[in-house]
Short mmCIF file of C-alpha atoms in Angstrom, two decimals:
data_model
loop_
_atom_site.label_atom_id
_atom_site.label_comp_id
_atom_site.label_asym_id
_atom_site.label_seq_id
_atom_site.Cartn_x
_atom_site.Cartn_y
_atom_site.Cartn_z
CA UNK A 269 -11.63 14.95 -2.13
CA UNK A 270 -11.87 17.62 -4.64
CA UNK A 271 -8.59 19.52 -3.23
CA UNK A 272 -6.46 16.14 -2.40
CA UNK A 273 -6.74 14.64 -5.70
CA UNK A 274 -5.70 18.21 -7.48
CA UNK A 275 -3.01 18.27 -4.93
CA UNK A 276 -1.71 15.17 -5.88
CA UNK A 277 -2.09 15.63 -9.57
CA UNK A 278 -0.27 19.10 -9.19
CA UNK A 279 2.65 18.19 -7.20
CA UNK A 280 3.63 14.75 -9.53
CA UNK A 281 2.74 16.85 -12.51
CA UNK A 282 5.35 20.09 -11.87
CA UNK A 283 7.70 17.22 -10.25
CA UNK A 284 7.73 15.23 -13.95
CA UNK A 285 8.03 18.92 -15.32
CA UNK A 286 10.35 20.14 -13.52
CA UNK A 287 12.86 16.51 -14.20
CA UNK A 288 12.18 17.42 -17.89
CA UNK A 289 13.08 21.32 -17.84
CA UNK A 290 16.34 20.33 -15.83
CA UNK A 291 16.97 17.31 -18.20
CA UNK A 292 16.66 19.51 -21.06
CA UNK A 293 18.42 22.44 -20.26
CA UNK A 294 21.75 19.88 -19.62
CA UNK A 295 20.86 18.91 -23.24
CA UNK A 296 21.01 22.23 -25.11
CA UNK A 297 24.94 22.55 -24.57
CA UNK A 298 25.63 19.16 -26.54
CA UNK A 299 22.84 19.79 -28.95
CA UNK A 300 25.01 22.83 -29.81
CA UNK A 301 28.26 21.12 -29.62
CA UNK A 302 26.83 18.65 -32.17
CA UNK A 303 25.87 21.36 -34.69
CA UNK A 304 29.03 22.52 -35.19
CA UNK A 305 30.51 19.24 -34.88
CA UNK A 306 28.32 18.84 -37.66
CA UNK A 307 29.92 22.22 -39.85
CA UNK A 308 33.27 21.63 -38.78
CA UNK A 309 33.60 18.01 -40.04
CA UNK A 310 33.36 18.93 -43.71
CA UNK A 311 35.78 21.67 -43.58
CA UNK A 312 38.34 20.04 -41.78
CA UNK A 313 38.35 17.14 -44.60
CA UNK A 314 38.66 19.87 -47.30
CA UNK A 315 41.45 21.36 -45.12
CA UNK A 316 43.11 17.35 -44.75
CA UNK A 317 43.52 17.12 -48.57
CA UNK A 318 44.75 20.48 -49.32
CA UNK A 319 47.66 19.99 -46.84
CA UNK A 320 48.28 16.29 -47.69
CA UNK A 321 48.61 17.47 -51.63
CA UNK A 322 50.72 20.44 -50.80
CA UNK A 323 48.36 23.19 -50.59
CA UNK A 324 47.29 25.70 -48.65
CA UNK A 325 43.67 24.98 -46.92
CA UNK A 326 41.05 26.93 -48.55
CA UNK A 327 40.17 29.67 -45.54
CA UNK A 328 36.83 28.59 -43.93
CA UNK A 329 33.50 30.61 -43.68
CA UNK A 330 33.79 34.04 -41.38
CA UNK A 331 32.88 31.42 -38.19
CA UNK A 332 35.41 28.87 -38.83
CA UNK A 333 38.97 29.05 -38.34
CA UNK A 334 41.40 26.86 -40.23
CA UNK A 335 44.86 26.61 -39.18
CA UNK A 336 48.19 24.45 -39.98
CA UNK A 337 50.43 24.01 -37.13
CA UNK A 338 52.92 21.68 -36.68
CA UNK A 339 53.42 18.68 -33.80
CA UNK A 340 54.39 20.79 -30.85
CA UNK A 341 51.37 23.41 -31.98
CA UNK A 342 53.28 26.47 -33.08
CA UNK A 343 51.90 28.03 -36.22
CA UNK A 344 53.26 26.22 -39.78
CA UNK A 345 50.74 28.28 -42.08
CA UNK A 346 51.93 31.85 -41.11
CA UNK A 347 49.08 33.09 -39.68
CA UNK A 348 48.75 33.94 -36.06
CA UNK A 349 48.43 30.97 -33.18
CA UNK A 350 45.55 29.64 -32.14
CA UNK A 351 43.96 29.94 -28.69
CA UNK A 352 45.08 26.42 -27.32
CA UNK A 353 47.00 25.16 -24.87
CA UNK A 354 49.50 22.52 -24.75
CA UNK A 355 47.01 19.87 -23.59
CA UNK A 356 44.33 21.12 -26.41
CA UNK A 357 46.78 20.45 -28.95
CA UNK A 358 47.70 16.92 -27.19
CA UNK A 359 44.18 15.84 -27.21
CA UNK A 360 43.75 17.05 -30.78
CA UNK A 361 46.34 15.36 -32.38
CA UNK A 362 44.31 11.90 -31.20
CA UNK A 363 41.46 13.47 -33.30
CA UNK A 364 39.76 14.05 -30.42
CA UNK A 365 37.64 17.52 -30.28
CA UNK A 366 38.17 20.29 -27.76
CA UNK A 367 35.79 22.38 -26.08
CA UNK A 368 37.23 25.08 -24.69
CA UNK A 369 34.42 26.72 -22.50
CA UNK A 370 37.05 29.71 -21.10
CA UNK A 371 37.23 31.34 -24.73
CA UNK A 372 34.66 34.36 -24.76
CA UNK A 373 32.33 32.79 -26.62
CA UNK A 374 33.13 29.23 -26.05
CA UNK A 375 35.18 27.34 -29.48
CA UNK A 376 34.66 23.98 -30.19
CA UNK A 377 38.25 22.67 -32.30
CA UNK A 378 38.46 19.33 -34.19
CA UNK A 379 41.59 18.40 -35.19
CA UNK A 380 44.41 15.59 -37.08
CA UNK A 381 47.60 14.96 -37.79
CA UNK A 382 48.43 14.41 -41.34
CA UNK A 383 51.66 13.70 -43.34
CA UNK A 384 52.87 16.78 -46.09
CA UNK A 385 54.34 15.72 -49.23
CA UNK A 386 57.63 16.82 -47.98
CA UNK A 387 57.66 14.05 -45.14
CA UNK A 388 56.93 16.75 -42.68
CA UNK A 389 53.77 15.85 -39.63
CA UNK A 390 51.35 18.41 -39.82
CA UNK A 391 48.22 18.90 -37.30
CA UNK A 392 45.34 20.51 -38.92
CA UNK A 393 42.81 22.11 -37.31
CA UNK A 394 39.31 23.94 -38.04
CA UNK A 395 37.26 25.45 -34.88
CA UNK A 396 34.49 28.19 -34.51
CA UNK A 397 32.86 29.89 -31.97
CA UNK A 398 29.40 28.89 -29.84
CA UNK A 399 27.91 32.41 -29.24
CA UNK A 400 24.86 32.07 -27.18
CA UNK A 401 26.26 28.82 -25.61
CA UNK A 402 25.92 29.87 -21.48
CA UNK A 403 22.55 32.18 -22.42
CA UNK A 404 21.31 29.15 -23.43
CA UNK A 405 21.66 27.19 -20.61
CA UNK A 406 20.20 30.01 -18.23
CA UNK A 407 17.74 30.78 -20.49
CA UNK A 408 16.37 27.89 -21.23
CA UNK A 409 16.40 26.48 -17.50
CA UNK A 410 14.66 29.68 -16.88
CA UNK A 411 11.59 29.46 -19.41
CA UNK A 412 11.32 25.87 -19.03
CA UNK A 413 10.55 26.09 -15.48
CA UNK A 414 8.23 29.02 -16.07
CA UNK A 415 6.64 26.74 -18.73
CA UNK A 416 6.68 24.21 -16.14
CA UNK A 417 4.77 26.27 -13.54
CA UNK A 418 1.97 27.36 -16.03
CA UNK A 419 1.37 24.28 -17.67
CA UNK A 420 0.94 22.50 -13.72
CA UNK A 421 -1.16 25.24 -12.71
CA UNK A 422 -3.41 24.64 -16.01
CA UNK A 423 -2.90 21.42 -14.89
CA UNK A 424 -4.24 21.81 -11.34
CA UNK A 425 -7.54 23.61 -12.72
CA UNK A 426 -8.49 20.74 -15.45
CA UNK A 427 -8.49 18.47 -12.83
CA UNK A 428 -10.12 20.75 -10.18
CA UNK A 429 -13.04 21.24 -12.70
CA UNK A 430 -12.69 17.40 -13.98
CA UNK A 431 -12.89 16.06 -10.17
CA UNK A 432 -15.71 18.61 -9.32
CA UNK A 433 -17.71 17.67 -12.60
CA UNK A 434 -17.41 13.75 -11.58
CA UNK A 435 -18.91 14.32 -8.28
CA UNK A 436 -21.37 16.32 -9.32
CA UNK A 437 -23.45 12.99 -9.40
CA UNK A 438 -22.41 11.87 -6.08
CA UNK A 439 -23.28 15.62 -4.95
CA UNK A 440 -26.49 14.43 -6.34
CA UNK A 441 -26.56 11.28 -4.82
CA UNK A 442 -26.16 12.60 -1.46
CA UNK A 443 -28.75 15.09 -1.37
CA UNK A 444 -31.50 12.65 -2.56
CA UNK A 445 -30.10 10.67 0.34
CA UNK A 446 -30.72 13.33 2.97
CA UNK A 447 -34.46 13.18 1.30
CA UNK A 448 -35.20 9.54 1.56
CA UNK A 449 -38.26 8.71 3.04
CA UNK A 450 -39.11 5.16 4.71
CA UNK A 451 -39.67 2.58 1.81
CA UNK A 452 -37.88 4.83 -0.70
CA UNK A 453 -34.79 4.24 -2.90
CA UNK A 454 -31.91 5.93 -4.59
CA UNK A 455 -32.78 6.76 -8.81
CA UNK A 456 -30.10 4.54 -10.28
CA UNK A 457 -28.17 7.05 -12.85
CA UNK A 458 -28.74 5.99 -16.81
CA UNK A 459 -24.92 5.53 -17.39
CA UNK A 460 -23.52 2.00 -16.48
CA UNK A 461 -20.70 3.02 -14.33
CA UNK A 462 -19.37 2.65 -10.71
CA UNK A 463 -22.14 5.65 -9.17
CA UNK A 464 -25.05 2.84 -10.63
CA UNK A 465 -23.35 0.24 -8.69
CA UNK A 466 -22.90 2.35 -5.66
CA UNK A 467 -26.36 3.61 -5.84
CA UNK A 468 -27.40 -0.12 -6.42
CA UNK A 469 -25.55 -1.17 -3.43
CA UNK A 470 -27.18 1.55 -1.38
CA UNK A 471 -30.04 0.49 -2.38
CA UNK A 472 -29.50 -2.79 -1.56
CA UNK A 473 -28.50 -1.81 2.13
CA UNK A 474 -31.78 0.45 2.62
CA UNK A 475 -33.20 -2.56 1.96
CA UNK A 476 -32.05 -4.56 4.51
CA UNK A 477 -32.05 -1.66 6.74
CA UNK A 478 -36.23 -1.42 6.28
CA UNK A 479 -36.46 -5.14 6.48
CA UNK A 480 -34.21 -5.06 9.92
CA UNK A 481 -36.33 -2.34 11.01
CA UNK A 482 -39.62 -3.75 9.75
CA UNK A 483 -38.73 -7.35 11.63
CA UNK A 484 -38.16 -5.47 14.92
CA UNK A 485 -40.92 -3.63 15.07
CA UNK A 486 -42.79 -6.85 14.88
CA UNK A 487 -41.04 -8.42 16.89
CA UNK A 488 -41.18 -6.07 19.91
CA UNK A 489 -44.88 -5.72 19.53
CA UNK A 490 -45.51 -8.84 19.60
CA UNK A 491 -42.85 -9.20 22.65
CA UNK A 492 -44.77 -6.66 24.47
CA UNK A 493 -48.24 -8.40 23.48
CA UNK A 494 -46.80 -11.74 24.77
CA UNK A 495 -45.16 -10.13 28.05
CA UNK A 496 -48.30 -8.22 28.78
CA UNK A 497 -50.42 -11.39 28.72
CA UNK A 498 -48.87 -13.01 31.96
CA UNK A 499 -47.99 -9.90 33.25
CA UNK A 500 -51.55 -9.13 33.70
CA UNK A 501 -52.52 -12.53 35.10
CA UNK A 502 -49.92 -12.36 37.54
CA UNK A 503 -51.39 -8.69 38.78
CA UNK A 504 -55.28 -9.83 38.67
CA UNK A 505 -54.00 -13.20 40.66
CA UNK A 506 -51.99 -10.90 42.96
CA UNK A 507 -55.25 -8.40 43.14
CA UNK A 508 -58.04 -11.17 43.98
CA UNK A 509 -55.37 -12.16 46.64
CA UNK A 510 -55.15 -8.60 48.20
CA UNK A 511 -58.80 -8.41 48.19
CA UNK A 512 -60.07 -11.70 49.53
CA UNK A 513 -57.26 -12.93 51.95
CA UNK A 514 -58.37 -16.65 52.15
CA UNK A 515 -56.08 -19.02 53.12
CA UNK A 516 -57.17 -21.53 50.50
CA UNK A 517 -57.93 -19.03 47.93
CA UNK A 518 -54.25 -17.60 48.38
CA UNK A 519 -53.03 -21.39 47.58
CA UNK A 520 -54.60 -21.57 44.67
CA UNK A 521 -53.09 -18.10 44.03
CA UNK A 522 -50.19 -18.76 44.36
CA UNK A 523 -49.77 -22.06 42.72
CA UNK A 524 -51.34 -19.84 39.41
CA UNK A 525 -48.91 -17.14 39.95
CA UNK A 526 -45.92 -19.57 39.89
CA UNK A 527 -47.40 -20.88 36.37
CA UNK A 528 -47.61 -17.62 35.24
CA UNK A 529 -43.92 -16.44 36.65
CA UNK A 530 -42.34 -20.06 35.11
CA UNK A 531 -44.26 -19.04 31.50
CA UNK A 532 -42.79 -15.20 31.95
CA UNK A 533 -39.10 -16.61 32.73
CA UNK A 534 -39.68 -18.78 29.62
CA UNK A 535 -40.64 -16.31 27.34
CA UNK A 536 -37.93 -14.01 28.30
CA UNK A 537 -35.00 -16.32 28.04
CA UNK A 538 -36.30 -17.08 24.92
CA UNK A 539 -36.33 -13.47 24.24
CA UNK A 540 -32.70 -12.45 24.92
CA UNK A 541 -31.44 -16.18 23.39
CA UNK A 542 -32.84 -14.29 20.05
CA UNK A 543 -31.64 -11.24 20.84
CA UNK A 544 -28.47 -12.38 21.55
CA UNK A 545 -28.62 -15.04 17.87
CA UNK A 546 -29.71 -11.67 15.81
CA UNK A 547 -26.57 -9.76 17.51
CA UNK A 548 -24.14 -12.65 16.50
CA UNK A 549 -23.47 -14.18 19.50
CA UNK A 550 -23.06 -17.71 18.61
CA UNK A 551 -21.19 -19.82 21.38
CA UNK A 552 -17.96 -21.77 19.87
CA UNK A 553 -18.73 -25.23 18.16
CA UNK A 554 -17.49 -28.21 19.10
CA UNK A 555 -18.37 -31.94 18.82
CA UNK A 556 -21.54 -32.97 20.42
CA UNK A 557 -22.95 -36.55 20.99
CA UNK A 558 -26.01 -36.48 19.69
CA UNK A 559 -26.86 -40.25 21.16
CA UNK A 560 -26.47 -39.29 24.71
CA UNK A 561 -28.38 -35.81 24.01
CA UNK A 562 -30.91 -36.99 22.96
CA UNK A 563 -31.08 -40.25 25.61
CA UNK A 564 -30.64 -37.71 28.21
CA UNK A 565 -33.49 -35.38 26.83
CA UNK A 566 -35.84 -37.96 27.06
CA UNK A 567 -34.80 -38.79 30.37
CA UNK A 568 -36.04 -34.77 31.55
CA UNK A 569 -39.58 -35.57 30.22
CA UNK A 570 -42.12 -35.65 32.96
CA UNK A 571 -43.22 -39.16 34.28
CA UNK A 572 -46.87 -38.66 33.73
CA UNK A 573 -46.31 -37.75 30.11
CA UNK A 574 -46.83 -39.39 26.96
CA UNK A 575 -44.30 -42.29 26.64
CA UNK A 576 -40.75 -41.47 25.43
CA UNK A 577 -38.60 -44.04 22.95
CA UNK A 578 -35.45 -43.16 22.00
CA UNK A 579 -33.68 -45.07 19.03
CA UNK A 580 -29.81 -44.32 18.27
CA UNK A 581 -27.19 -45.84 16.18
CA UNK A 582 -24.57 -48.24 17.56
CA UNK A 583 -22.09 -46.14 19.51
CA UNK A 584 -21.37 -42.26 19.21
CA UNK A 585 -23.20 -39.91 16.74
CA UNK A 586 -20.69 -36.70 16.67
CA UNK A 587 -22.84 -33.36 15.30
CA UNK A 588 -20.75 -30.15 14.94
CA UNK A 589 -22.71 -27.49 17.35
CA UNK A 590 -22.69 -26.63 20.85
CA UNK A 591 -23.99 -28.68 23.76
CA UNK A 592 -26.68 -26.15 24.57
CA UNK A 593 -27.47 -25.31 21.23
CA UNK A 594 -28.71 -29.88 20.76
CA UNK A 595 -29.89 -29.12 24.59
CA UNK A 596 -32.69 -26.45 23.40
CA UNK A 597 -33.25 -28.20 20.27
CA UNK A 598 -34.23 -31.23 22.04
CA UNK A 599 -35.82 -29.75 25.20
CA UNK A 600 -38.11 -27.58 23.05
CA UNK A 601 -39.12 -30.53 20.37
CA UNK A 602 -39.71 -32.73 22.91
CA UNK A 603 -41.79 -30.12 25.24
CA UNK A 604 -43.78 -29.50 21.89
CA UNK A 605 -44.27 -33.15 20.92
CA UNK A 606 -45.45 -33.80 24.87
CA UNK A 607 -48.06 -31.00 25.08
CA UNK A 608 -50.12 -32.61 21.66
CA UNK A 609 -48.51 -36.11 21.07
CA UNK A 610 -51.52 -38.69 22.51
CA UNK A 611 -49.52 -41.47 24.33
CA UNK A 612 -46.20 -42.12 22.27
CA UNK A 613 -43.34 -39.97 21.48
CA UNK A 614 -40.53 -41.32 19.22
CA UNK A 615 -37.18 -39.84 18.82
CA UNK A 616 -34.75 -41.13 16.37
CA UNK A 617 -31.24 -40.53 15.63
CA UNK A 618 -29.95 -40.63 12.06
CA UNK A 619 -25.68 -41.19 11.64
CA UNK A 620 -24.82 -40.56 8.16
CA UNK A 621 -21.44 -39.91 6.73
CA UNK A 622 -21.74 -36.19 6.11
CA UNK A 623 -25.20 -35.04 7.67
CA UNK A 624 -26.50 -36.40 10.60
CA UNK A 625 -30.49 -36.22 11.59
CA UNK A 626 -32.57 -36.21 14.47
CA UNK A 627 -36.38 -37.08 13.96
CA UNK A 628 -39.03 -36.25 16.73
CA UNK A 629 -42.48 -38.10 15.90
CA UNK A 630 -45.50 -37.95 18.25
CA UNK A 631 -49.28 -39.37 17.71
CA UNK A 632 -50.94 -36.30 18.16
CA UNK A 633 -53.16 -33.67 15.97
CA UNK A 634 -50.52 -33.32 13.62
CA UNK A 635 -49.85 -29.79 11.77
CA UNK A 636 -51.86 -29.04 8.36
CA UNK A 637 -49.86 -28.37 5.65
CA UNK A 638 -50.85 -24.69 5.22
CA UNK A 639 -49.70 -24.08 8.66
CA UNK A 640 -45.65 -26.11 8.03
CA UNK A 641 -43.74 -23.21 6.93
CA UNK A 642 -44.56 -20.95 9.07
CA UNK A 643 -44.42 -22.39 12.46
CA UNK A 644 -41.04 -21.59 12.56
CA UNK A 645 -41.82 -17.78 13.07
CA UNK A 646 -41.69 -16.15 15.98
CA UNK A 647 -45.00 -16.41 18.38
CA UNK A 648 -46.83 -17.80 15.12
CA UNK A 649 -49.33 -20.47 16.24
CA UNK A 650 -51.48 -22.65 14.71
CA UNK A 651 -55.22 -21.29 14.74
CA UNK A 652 -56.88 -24.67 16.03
CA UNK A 653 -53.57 -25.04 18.17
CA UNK A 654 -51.69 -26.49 19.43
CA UNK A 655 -49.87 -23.39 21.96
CA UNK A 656 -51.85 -21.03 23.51
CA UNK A 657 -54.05 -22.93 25.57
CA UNK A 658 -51.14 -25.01 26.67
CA UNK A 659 -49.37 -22.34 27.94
CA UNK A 660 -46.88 -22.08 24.78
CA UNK A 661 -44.78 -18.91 24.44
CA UNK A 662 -44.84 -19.50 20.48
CA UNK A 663 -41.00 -18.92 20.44
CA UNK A 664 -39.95 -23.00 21.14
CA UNK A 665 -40.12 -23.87 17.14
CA UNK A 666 -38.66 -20.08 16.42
CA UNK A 667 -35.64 -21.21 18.72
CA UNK A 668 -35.02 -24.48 17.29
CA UNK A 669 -35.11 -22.90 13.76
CA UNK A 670 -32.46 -20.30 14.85
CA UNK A 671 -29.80 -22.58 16.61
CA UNK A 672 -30.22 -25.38 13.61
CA UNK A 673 -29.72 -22.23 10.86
CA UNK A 674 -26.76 -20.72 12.35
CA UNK A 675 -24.77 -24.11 12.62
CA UNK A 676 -25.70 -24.37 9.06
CA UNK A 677 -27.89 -27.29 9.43
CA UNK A 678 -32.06 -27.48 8.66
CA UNK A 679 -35.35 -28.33 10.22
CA UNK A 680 -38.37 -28.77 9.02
CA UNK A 681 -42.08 -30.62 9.65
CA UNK A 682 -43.83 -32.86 8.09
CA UNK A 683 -46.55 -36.22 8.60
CA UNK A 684 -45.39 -38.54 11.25
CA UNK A 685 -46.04 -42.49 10.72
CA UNK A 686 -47.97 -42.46 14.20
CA UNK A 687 -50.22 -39.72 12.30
CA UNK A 688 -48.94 -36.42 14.54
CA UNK A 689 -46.02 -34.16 13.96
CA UNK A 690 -42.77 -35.17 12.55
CA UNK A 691 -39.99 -32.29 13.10
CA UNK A 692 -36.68 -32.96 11.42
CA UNK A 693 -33.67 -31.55 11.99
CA UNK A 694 -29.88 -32.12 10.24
CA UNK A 695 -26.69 -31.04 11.46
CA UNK A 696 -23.25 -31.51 10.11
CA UNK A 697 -21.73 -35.16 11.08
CA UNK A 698 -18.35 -34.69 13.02
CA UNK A 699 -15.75 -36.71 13.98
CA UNK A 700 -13.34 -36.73 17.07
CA UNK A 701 -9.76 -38.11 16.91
#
């Protein structure tokens, strides 16, 4: 970074230097030419009024030439012609000045044509020499470059040391980085300035990063502790089988090993549906009928369950989600609600203009109220619950919570009127033209 930005600096500053030595250089030839512009003019008005009242012009200083010639430019004052051509003396007589850059040095004339007191025209004119005039130019094109170069490379080394000195801090930065432990954060620098907000924002990010890291180590042991749990069962079912090879022990088995194998498959679809939720794969949304979900939930209940009553709106109820996102919701609610509700189960849909709500009461146990926020974690159960001895993977609740966040909707639990477990759950209301 250091070397790009004092590249950058150093080529646009000798590029403006350089426009500005060449600008100037073409500037010190009429800066000259305006000097003695600026002598001439008064002698050549002396020279007018000597001539128009009959007199000889007063001889100029030992630079300046004065001279009286007539309209066709030969000499009318007897002293020797001038150095100028027939087109110098054309362009004089309009008062116009001549530079004549052939002389050895270079004369500037000014020049007009006046009337004598004898009738007669007569073109005066005054010039002097510009020694120094093409040194100049090559001179000062020379030096100003050279200035040019120095001043850039002064240039270049301010801003190397200026760059280096403002990264010193980031140098900083970096190696108290490199010596981060876990839990540990960035010193945020005493000046209020763009390193305190990156260092802030760093900061921010390890933060995340140890609370990422910190959620999946919990969450893989407690995968592993719930995978290991019918794992084993399966292998001591599978072992007692080996071992005593009886036909109606083996049935019994069997019929415990497909439990097990059905709570297994369970738990680890419900694994990689939160796997895939924490990655970011969320399935397109699109509108939903949450009437005919939820009639057609309650028609997957088992017979010789609690009973099932479904109450919906008149007509379609459209939710904005996907079909089996309000599938799971309603599968895992209503597999909750039948493993604790007593002997009635009511479901209930809500149509409202902007939110639409879906409320699952049974007449069971009910949850206590220390236990309501946190059911919604991942294989959290209740302690006098509700889950374990029912064969619950404790990821149901954790599922529904996931789905209903990421659709930007809410669940939560509370006291149903039948005395159990009330779970609520909102979505946005959608429409369908």
């Amino acid at each position: 970074m250091r070397l790009r930005v004092t590249a950058v600096a150093t080529a646009v500053t000798l590029a403006v230097l350089i426009a500005l030595a060449l600008l100037t250089s073409r500037m010190i030839g009429p800066l000259l030419v305006r000097s003695a512009d600026d002598e001439l003019a008064p002698v050549l008005s002396l020279a007018v009024e000597a001539v128009a009242a009959g007199k000889s012009p007063a001889g100029g200083s030992p630079n300046i030439h004065v001279h009286v010639l007539d309209t066709a430019g030969e000499p009318a004052d007897g002293q020797p012609a001038p150095v100028l051509s027939y087109a110098d003396v054309r362009v004089l007589k309009a008062s116009t000045p001549v530079l004549r850059l052939t002389d050895t040095p270079p004369t500037r004339w000014q020049g007009t044509v006046i009337t004598a007191p004898d009738g007669s025209q007569r073109l005066v004119v005054v010039g002097t020499g510009l020694p120094g005039y093409s040194a100049a130019h090559g001179g000062a094109i020379r030096w100003l470059l050279i200035a040019a170069v120095i001043v850039a490379a002064a240039g270049a080394l301010a801003t190397w040391f200026a760059v280096s000195s403002a990264l010193r801090p980031v140098q900083r930065m970096r190696l108290a980085a490199t010596r981060l432990g876990a839990g540990k954060r960035l010193p945020l620098p005493t000046s209020h300035d763009e390193l305190r907000a990156l260092a802030g924002a760093l900061n921010d990010l390890l933060a995340r990063r140890d609370e990422a890291a910190d959620r999946l180590r919990r969450f893989t042991g407690d995968a592993a502790h719930e995978l290991r749990s019918p794992v084993a069962s399966i292998r001591v079912q599978a072992e007692v089988a080996v071992r005593h090879p009886d036909p109606e022990l083996s049935q019994e088995v069997l019929t415990e090993v497909v439990h097990e194998s059905e709570r297994l498959s369970a738990l680890v679809d419900g694994l990689l549906t939160l796997a895939r939720s924490d990655a970011g794969e969320v399935p397109p949304a699109e509108p939903v009928d949450l009437t005919a979900a939820a009639q057609a939930a309650a028609a997957r209940c088992p017979d010789d369950g609690p009973e099932v009553v479904v109450h919906t709106p008149t007509g379609l109820c459209w939710v904005w989600a996907a079909h089996n996102e309000v599938d799971l919701v309603l599968d895992n609610l209503l597999r909750n609600a039948c493993r604790h509700a007593s002997s009635l189960i009511t479901v209930t849909v809500i149509a409202g203009p902007t939110v639409t709500r879906l409320a699952i009461d049974d007449d069971g146990s009910g949850i206590p109220i220390e236990h309501r926020q946190r059911v919604f974690d991942r294989f959290y159960r209740v302690q006098d619950d509700r889950a374990r001895s029912s064969g619950g993977t404790g990821l149901g609740l954790a599922l529904v919570a996931e789905v209903v966040r990421r659709r930007g909707g809410t669940v939560r639990v509370s006291e149903s009127p039948e005395g159990g477990a009330r779970f609520l759950v909102s979505w946005r209301t959608t429409s369908v033209s």
